[in-house]
PDB file of C-alpha atoms in Angstrom:
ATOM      1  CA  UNK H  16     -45.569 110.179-142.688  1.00 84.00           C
ATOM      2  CA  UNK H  17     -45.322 106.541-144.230  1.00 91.00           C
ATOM      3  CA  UNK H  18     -44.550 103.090-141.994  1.00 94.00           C
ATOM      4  CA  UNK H  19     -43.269  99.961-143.103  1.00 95.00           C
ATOM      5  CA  UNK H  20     -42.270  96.854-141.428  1.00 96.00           C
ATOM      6  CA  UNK H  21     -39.161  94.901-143.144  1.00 96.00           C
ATOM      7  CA  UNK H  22     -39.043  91.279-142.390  1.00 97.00           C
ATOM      8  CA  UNK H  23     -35.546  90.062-142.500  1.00 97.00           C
ATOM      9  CA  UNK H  24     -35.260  85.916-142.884  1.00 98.00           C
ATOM     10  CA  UNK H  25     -32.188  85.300-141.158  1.00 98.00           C
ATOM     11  CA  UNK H  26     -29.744  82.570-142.081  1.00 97.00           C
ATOM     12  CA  UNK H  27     -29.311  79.308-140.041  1.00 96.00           C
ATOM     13  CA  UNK H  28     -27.123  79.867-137.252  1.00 96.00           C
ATOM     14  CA  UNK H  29     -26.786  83.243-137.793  1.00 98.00           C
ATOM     15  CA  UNK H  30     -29.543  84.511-134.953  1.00 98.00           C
ATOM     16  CA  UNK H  31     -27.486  85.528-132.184  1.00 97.00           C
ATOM     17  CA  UNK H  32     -25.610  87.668-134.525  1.00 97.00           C
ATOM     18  CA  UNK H  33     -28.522  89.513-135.288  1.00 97.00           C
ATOM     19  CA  UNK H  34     -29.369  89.690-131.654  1.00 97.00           C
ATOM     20  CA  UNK H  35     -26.115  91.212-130.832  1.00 96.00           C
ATOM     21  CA  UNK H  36     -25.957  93.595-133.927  1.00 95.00           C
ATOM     22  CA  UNK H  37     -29.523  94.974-132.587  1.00 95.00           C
ATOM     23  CA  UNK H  38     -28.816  95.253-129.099  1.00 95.00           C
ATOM     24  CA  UNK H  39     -25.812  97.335-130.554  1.00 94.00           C
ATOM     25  CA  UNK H  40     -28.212  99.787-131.907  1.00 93.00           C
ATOM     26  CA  UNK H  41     -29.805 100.623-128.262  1.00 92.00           C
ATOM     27  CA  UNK H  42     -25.626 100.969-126.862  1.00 94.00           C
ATOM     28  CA  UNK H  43     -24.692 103.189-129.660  1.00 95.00           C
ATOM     29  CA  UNK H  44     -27.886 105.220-129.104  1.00 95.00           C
ATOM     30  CA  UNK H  45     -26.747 109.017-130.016  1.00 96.00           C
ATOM     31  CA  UNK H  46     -24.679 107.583-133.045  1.00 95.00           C
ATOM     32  CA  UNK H  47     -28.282 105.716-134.351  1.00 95.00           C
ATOM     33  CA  UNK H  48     -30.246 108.596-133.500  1.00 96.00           C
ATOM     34  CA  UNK H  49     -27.568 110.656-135.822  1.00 96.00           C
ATOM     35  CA  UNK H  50     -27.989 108.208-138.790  1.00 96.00           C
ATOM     36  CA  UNK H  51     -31.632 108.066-138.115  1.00 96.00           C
ATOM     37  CA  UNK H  52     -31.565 111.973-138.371  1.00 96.00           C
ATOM     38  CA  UNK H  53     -29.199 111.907-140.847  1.00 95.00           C
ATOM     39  CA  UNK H  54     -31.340 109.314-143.657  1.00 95.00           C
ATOM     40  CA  UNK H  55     -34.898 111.216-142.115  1.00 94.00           C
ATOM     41  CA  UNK H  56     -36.035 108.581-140.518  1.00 95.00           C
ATOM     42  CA  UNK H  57     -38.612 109.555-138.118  1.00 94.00           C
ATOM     43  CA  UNK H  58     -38.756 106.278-136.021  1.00 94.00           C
ATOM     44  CA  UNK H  59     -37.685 102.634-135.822  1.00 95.00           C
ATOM     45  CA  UNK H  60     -38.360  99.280-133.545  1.00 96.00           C
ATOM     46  CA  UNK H  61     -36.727  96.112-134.364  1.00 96.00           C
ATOM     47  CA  UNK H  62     -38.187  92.920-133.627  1.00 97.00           C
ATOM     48  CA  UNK H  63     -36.648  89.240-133.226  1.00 97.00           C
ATOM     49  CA  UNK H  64     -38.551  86.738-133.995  1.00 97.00           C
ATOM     50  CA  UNK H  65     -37.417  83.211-132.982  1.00 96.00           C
ATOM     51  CA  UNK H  66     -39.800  80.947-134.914  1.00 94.00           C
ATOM     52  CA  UNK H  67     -39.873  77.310-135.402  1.00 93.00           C
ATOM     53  CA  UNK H  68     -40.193  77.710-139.308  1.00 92.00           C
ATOM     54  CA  UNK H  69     -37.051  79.809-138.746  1.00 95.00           C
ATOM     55  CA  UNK H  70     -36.171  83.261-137.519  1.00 98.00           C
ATOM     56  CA  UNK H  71     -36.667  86.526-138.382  1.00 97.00           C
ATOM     57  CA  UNK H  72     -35.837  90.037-137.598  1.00 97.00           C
ATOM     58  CA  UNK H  73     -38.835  92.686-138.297  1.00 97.00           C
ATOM     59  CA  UNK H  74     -37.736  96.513-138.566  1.00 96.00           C
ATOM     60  CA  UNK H  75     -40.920  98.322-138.054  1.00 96.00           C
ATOM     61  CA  UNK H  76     -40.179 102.063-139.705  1.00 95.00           C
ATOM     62  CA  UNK H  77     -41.633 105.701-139.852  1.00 94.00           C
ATOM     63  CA  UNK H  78     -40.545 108.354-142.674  1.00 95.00           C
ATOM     64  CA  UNK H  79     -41.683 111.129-144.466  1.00 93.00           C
ATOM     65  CA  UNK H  80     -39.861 109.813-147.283  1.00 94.00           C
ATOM     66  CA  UNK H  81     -38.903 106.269-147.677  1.00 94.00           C
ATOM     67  CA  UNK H  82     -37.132 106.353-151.396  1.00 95.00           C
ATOM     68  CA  UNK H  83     -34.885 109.016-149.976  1.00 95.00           C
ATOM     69  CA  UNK H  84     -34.489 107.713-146.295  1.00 95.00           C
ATOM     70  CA  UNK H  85     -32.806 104.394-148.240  1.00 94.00           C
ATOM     71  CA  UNK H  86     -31.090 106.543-150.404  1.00 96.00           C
ATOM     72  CA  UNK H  87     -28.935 108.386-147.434  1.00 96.00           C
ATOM     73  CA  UNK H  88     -28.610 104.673-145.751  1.00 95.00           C
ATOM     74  CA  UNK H  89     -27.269 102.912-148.420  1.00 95.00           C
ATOM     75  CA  UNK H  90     -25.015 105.970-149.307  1.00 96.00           C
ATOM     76  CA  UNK H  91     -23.643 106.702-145.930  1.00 96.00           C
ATOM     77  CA  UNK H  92     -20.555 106.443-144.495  1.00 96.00           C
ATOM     78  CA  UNK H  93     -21.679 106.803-140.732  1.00 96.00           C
ATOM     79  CA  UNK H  94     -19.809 103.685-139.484  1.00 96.00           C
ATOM     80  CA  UNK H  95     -22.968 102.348-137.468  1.00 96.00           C
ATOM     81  CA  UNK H  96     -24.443 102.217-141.260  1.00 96.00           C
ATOM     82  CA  UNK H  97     -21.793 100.902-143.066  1.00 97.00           C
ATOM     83  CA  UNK H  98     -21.711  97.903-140.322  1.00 96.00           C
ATOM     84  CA  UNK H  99     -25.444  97.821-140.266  1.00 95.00           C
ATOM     85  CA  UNK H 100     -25.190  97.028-144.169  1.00 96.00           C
ATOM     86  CA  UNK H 101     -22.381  94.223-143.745  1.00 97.00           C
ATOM     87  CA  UNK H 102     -24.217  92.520-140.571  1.00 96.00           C
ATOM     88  CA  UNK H 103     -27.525  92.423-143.133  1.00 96.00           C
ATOM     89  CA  UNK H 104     -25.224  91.171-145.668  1.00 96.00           C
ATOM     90  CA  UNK H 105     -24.317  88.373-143.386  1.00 97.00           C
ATOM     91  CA  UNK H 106     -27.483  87.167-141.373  1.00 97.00           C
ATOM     92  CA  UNK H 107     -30.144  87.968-143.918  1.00 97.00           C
ATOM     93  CA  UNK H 108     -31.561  84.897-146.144  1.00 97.00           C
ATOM     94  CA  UNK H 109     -34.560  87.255-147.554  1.00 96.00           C
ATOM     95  CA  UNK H 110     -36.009  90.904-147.184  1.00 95.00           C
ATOM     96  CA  UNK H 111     -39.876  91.213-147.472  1.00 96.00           C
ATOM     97  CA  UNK H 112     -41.696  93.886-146.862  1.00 94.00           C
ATOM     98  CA  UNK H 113     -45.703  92.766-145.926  1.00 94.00           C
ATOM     99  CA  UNK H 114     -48.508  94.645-147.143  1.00 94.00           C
ATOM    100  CA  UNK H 115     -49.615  97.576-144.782  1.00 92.00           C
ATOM    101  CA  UNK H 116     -53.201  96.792-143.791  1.00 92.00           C
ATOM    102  CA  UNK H 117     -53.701  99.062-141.068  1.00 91.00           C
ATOM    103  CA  UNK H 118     -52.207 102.042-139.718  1.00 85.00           C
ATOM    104  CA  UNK H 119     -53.619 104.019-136.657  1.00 86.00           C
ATOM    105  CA  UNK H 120     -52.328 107.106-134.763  1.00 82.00           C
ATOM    106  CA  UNK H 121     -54.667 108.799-131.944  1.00 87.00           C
ATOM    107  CA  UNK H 122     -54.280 111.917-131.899  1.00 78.00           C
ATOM    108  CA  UNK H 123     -52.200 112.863-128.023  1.00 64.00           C
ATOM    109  CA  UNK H 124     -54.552 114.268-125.404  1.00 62.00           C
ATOM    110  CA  UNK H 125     -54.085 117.652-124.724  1.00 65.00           C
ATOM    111  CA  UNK H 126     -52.040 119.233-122.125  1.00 56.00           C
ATOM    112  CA  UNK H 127     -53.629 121.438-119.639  1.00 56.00           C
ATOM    113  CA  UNK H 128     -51.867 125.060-119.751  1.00 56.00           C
ATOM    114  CA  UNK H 129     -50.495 126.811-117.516  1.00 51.00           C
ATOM    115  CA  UNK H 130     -48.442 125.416-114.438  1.00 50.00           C
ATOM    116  CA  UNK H 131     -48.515 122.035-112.757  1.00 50.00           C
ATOM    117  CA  UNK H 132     -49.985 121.371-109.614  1.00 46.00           C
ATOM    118  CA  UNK H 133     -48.834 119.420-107.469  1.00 48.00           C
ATOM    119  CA  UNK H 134     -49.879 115.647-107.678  1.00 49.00           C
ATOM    120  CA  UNK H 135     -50.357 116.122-111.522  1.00 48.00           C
TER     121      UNK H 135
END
């Protein structure tokens, strides 16, 4: 699996549409988690930055594939995408995507088999 993190510039005055259009993402869960599914993307967090330089909206992103997880998104005709494209259209003064520096993932403790006791 590959992350990213996308930093979107946003345009003056144009921040509390971006708040809005991500807060939309967490009302229309099941219809994100279908695009997500839909363009293989494993997981996402969005970020809003409100910065004095100006503000910003970071997507931080997991795929096995990101080529063809922007493929499906910019081809798809989910409306949650097709709005997420025009919203981006409208708010975003720059895309940048940072150099990856780090990346670490523990691996999960293990479960204990068998069944749970009471005050596990």
């Amino acid at each position: 699996m590959h992350t990213r993190c996308i930093r979107i510039r946003l345009r003056p005055g144009t921040t509390e549409r971006a708040a809005e259009w991500l807060r939309d993402f967490e009302r229309r869960r099941e219809e994100s988690l279908t695009s997500m599914r839909s363009s293989g993307m494993v997981w996402e967090s969005a970020f809003l930055d409100r910065g004095k330089d100006g503000d910003e909206v970071l997507l931080v992103q997991c795929s096995h594939d990101f080529e063809s997880t922007s493929r499906a998104f910019l081809g798809s005709t989910l409306a949650i995408d097709v709005e997420a494209r025009t919203v981006m259209q409208e708010i975003a003064e720059e895309f940048r995507t940072p150099e990856l520096m780090v990346h670490l993932v523990a691996d999960p403790p293990e479960r204990p088999q068998g069944p749970a006791r009471h005050g596990d």
